[in-house]
Coordinates of C-alpha atoms in Angstrom, one line a residue:
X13 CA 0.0 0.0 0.0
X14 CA 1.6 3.7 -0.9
X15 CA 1.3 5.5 2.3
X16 CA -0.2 9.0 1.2
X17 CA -1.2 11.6 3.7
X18 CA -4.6 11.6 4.9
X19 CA -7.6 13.9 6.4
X20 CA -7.8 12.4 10.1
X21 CA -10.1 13.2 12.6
X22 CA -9.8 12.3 16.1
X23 CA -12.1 12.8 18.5
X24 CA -10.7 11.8 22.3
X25 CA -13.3 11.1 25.3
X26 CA -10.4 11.3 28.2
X27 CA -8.9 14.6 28.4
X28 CA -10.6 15.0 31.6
X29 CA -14.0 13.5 33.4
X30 CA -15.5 17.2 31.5
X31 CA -15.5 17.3 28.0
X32 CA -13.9 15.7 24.3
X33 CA -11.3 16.5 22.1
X34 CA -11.7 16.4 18.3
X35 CA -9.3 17.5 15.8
X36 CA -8.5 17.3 12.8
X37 CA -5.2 16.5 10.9
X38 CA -3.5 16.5 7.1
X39 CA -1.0 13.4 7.9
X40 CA 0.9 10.2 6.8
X41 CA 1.2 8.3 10.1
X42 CA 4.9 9.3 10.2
X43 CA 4.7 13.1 9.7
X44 CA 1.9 15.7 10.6
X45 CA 1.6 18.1 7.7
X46 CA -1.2 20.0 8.7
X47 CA -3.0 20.8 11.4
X48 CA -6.3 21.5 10.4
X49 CA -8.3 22.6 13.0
X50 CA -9.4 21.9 17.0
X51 CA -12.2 22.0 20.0
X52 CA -13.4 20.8 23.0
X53 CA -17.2 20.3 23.4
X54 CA -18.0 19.4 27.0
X55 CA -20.0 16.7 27.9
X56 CA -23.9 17.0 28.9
X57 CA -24.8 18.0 32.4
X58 CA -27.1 14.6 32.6
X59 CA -23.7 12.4 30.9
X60 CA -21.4 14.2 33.0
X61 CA -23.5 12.9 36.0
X62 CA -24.5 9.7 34.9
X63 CA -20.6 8.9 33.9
X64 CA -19.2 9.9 37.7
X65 CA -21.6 7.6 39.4
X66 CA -20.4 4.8 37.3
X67 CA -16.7 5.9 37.8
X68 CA -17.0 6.0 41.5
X69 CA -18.0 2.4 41.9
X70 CA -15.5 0.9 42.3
X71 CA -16.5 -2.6 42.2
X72 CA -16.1 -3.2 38.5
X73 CA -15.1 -6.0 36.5
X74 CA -15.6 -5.8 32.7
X75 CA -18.2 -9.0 32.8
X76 CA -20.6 -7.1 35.2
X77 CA -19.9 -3.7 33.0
X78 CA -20.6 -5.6 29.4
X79 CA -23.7 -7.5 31.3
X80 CA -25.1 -4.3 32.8
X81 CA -28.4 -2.9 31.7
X82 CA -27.2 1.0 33.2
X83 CA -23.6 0.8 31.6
X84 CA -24.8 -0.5 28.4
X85 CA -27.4 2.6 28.3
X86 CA -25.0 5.1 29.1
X87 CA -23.0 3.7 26.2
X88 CA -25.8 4.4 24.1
X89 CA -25.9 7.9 25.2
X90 CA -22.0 8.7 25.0
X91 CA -22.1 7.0 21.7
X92 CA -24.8 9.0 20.3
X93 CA -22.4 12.6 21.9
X94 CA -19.7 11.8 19.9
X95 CA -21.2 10.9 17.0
X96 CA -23.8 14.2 17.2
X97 CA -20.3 16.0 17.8
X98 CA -18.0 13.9 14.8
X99 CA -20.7 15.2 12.5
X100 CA -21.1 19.0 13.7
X101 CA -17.1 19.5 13.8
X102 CA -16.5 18.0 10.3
X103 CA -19.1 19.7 8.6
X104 CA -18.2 20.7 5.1
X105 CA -14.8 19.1 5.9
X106 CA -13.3 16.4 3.8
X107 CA -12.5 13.8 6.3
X108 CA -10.8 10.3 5.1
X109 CA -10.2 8.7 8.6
X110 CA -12.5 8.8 12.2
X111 CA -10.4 7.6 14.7
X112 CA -12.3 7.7 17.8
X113 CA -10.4 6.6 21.9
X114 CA -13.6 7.0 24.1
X115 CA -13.3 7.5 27.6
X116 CA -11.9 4.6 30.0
X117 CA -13.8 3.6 32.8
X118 CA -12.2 0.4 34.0
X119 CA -8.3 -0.6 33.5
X120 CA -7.3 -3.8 34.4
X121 CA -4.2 -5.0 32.2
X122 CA -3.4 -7.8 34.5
X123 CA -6.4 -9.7 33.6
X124 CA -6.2 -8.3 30.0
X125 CA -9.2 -5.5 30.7
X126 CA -10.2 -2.3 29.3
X127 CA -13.2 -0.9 28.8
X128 CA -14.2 2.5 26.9
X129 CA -17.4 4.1 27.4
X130 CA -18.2 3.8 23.9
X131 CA -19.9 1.1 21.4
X132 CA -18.0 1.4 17.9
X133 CA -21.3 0.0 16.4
X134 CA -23.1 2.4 17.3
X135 CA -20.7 5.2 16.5
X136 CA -20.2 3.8 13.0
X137 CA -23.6 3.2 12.3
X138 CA -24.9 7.3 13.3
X139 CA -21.8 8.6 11.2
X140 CA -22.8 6.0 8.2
X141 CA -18.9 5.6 8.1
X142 CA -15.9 3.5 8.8
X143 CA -14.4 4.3 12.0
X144 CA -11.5 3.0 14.0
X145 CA -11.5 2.8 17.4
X146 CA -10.3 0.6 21.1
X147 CA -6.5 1.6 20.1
X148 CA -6.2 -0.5 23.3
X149 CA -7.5 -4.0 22.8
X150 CA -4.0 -5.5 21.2
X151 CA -1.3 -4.3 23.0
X152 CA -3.6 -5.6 26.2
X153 CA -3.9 -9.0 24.3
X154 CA -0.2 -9.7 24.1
X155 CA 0.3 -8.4 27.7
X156 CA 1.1 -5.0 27.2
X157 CA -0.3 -2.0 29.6
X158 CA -2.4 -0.2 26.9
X159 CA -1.0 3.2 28.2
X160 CA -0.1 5.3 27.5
X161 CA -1.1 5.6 23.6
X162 CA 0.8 9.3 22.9
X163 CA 4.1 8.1 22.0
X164 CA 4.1 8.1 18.6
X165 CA 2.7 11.2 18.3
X166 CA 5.4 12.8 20.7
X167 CA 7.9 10.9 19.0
X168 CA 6.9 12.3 15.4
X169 CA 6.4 16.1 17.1
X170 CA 10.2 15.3 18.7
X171 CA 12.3 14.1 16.0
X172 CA 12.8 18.0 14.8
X173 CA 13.7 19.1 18.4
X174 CA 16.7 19.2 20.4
X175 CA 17.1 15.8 22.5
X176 CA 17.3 14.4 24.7
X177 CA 13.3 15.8 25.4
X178 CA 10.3 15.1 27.9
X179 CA 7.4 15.5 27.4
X180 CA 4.8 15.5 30.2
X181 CA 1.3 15.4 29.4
X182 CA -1.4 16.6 31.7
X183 CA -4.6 14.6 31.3
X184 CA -6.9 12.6 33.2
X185 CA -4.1 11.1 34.4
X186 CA -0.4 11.8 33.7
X187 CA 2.2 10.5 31.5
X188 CA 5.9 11.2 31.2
X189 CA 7.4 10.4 27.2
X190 CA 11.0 10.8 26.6
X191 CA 12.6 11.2 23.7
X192 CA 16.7 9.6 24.1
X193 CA 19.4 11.6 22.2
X194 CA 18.7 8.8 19.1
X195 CA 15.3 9.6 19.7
X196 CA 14.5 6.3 21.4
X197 CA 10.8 6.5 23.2
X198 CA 10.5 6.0 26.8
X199 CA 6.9 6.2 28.4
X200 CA 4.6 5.4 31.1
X201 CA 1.7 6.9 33.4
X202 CA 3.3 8.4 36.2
X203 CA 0.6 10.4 38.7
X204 CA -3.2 11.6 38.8
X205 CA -4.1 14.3 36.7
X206 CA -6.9 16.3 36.3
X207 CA -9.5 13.2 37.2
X208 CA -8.1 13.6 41.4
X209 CA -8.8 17.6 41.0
X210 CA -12.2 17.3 39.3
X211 CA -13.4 14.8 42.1
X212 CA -12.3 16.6 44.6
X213 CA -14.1 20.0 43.4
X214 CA -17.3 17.7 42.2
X215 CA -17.8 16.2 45.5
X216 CA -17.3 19.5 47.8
X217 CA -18.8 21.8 45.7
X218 CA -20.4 20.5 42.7
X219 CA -17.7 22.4 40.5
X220 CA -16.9 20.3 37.5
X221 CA -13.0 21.5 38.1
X222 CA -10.6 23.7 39.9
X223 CA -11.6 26.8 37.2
X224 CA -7.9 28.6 36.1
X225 CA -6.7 26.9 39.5
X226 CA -7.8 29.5 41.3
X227 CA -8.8 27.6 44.7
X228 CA -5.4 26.3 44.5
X229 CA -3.7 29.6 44.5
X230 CA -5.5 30.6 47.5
X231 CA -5.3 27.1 49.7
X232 CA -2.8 26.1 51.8
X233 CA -1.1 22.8 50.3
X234 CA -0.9 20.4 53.3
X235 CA 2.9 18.8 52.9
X236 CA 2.4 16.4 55.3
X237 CA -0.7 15.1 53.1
X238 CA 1.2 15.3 49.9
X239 CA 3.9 13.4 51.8
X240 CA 1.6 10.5 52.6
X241 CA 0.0 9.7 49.3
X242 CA 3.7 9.7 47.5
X243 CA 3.8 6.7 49.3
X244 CA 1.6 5.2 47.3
X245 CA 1.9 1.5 45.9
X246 CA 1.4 2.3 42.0
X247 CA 4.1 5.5 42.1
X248 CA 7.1 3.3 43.4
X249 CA 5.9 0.5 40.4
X250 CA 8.9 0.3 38.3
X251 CA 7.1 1.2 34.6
X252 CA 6.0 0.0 32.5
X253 CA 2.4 0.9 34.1
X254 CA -0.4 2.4 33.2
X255 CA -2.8 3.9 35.9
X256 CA -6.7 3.1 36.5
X257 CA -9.0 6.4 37.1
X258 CA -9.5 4.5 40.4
X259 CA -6.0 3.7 41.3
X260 CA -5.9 6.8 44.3
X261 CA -9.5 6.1 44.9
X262 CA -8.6 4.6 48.1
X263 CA -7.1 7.9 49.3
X264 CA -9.5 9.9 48.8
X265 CA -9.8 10.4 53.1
X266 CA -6.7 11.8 53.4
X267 CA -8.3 15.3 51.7
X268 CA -11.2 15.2 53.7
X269 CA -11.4 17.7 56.7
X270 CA -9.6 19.9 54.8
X271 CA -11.5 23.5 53.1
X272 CA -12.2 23.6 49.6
X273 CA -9.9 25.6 48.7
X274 CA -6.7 23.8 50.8
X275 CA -8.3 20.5 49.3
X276 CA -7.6 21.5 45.5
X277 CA -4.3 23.3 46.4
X278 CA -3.0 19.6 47.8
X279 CA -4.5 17.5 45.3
X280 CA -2.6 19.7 42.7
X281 CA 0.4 19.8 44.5
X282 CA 0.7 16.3 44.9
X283 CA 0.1 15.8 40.9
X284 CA 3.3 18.0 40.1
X285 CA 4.9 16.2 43.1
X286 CA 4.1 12.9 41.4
X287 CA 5.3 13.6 38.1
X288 CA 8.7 15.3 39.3
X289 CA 9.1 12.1 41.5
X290 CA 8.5 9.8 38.9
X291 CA 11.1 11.8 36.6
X292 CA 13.6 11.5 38.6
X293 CA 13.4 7.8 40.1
X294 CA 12.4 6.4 36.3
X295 CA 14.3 8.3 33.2
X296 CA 18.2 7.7 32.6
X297 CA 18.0 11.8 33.7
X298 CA 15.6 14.5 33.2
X299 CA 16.8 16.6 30.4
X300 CA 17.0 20.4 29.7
X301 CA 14.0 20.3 27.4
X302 CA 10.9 20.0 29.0
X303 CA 7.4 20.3 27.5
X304 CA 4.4 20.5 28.9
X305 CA 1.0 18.7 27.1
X306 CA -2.6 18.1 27.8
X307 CA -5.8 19.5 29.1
X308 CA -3.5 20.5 32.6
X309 CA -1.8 23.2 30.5
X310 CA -4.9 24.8 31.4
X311 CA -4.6 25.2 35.3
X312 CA -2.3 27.8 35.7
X313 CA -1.5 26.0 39.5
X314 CA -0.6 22.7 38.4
X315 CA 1.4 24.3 35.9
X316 CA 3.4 26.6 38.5
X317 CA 4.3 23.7 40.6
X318 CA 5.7 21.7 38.2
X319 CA 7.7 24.5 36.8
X320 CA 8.8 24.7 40.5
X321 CA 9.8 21.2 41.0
X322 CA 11.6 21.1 37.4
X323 CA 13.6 24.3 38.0
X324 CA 16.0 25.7 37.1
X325 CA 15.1 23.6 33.9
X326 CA 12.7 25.8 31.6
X327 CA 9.7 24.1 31.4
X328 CA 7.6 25.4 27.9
X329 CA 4.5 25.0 26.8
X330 CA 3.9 22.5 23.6
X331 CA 2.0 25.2 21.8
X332 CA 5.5 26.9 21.7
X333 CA 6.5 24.3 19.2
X334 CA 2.9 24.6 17.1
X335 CA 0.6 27.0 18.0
X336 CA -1.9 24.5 16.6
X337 CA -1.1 22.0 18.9
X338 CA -4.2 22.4 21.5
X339 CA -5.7 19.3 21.5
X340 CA -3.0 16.8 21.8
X341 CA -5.6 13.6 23.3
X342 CA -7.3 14.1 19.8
X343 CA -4.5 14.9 17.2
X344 CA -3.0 11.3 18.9
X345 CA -6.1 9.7 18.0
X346 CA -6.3 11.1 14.9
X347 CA -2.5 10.5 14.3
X348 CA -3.1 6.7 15.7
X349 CA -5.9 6.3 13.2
X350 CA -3.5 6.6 10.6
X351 CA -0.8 4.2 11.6
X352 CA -3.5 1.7 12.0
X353 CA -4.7 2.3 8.6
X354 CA -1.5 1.8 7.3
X355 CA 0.4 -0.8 9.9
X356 CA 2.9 1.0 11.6
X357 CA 2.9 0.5 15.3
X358 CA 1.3 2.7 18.2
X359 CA 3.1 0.5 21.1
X360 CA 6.4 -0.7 22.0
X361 CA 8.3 -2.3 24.4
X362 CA 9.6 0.6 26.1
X363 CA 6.2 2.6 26.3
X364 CA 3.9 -0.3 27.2
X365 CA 5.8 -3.4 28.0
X366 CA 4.4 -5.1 25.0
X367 CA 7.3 -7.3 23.7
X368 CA 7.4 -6.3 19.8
X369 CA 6.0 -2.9 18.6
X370 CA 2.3 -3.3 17.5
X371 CA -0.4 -1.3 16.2
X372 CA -3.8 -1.4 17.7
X373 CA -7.3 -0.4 16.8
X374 CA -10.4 -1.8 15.5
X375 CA -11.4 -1.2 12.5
X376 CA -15.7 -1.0 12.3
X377 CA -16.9 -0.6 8.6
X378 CA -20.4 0.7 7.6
X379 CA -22.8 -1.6 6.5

């Protein structure tokens, strides 16, 4: 097959527990050309709702999720968002490729598990269109840890830039991707990301997020908290790991008692504290150029701390290598989409733990 570039769209369901990605990109699977254009649409009020509850239960295994009559509705529902929203952001677009990585709900790559809250079915069916989605499914298959799915991406956007690089993106949860001097990838999940902060904010005030992290400039952070959840299990894990939107679930008591606004300044400290930890204990050394990625770009806190930890390395901004570059969960997708189409591999050894590079994604074609 001659490998041509490509009209992609991506749309991505995890940048936070909030809203989608969707972008859209000219490329070839190897380069991006062209950055066409980006959003984010938030979710509903009623899906927004309906998806926490099922988050925080924690009691899931992907038989009772498949099996239950609630889940499988809320599919339905999420399904029918991102299709309403494929159509209304490629309007009088020419699109070749959908590449869709819905939100996941459950992670379990011990036992081989993931589960999106999407049906590809359904998607491909309202779009009347072939769609590619569940970029997970094979690297979990063959025992890899499905996460993080950015690397190839980063590793494209790196090969022009000075390395050795890292790039840390800021999502639901957190990944660190390093880039060697022959541009070797190194990547794992590293901390929480936004997910911790919209919890906390959702269940003391019924704020979807820590708006411009502006209750975190005014708490107190609570060191001695922090201090306690770095000692969690998954951080001292020697990658390759992914991390479960549940994983810190289980510390969720060590916030409480504390105000609002000392609750989202700790929770955000410990993030940056996380990812700086993680840095240092995990990459062959943390490198001069440091960029930041993802949806936490956003909260002007998290940023500050992690400049603080990383100093007196300068830490930019990814939009300072392509101002385009503001929806990097979606242009991944999108970019993903591509490589599956044509073969090339969206996991390796050193990025998932899967032990040959693979691609990944299901391809669903319209009837």
């Amino acid at each position: 097959m001659m490998i041509k570039s490509l009209n992609t769209l991506g749309l991505y369901g995890g940048a936070s527990l909030n809203s989608v990605e969707l972008a859209l990109i000219r490329s070839d699977g190897i380069d991006v050309q062209e950055y066409v254009k980006s959003c984010t649409v938030p979710y509903p009020d009623s899906l927004k709702t309906d998806i926490r509850t099922v988050i925080a239960q924690r009691n899931w295994t992907f038989d009772n999720l498949e099996n239950s009559p609630h889940i499988q509705e809320l599919r339905e529902k999420v399904s029918c968002f991102y299709a309403d929203a494929v159509c209304e952001f490629s309007m009088n677009e020419p699109v070749d490729i959908v590449g869709i990585d819905g939100l996941t709900i459950f992670s379990d790559p011990a036992h081989q598990c993931s589960y999106q809250i999407e049906d590809g079915h359904k998607v491909c069916d309202l779009l009347s269109r072939d769609i590619i989605t569940h970029f997970h499914k094979a690297d979990l298959l063959i025992g890899g840890q499905a996460s993080p799915l950015t690397p190839a991406f980063f590793g494209a956007l790196g090969q022009s830039l000075e390395k050795p690089l890292l790039f840390i993106d800021l999502e639901a949860v957190s990944s660190l991707i390093y880039l060697s001097e022959t541009g070797e990838l190194l990547a794992f999940d590293c901390a929480p990301g936004l997910a911790m902060i919209e919890d906390w904010t959702f269940r003391h005030a019924n704020m979807q997020t820590d708006y411009n992290g502006r209750l975190a400039i005014i708490g107190k952070v609570h060191k001695q908290i922090v201090n306690s959840l770095l000692g969690h299990k998954f951080l001292h894990k020697v990658p390759p790991k992914s991390l479960d939107i549940l994983c810190f679930s289980d510390k969720k008591e060590h916030l409480e008692g504390l105000s609002l606004e000392d609750g989202a300044a700790t929770a955000t400290n410990f993030i940056a504290e996380a990812v700086y930890q993680a840095a240092l204990d995990y990459l062959p050394a943390i490198p001069q150029n440091i960029y930041i990625a993802g949806e936490g770009c956003k909260n002007p806190s998290l940023v500050r701390f992690i400049k603080q930890n990383f100093a007196p390395r300068q830490v930019h901004f990814i939009g300072e290598i392509n101002a385009s570059l503001t929806a990097v969960g979606a242009q991944t997708t999108a970019f993903n989409a591509v490589r599956r189409f044509y073969g090339l591999p969206i996991t390796f050894p050193t990025t998932t733990g899967v032990f040959e590079p693979i691609t990944g994604g299901e391809i669903y074609e319209k009837k």
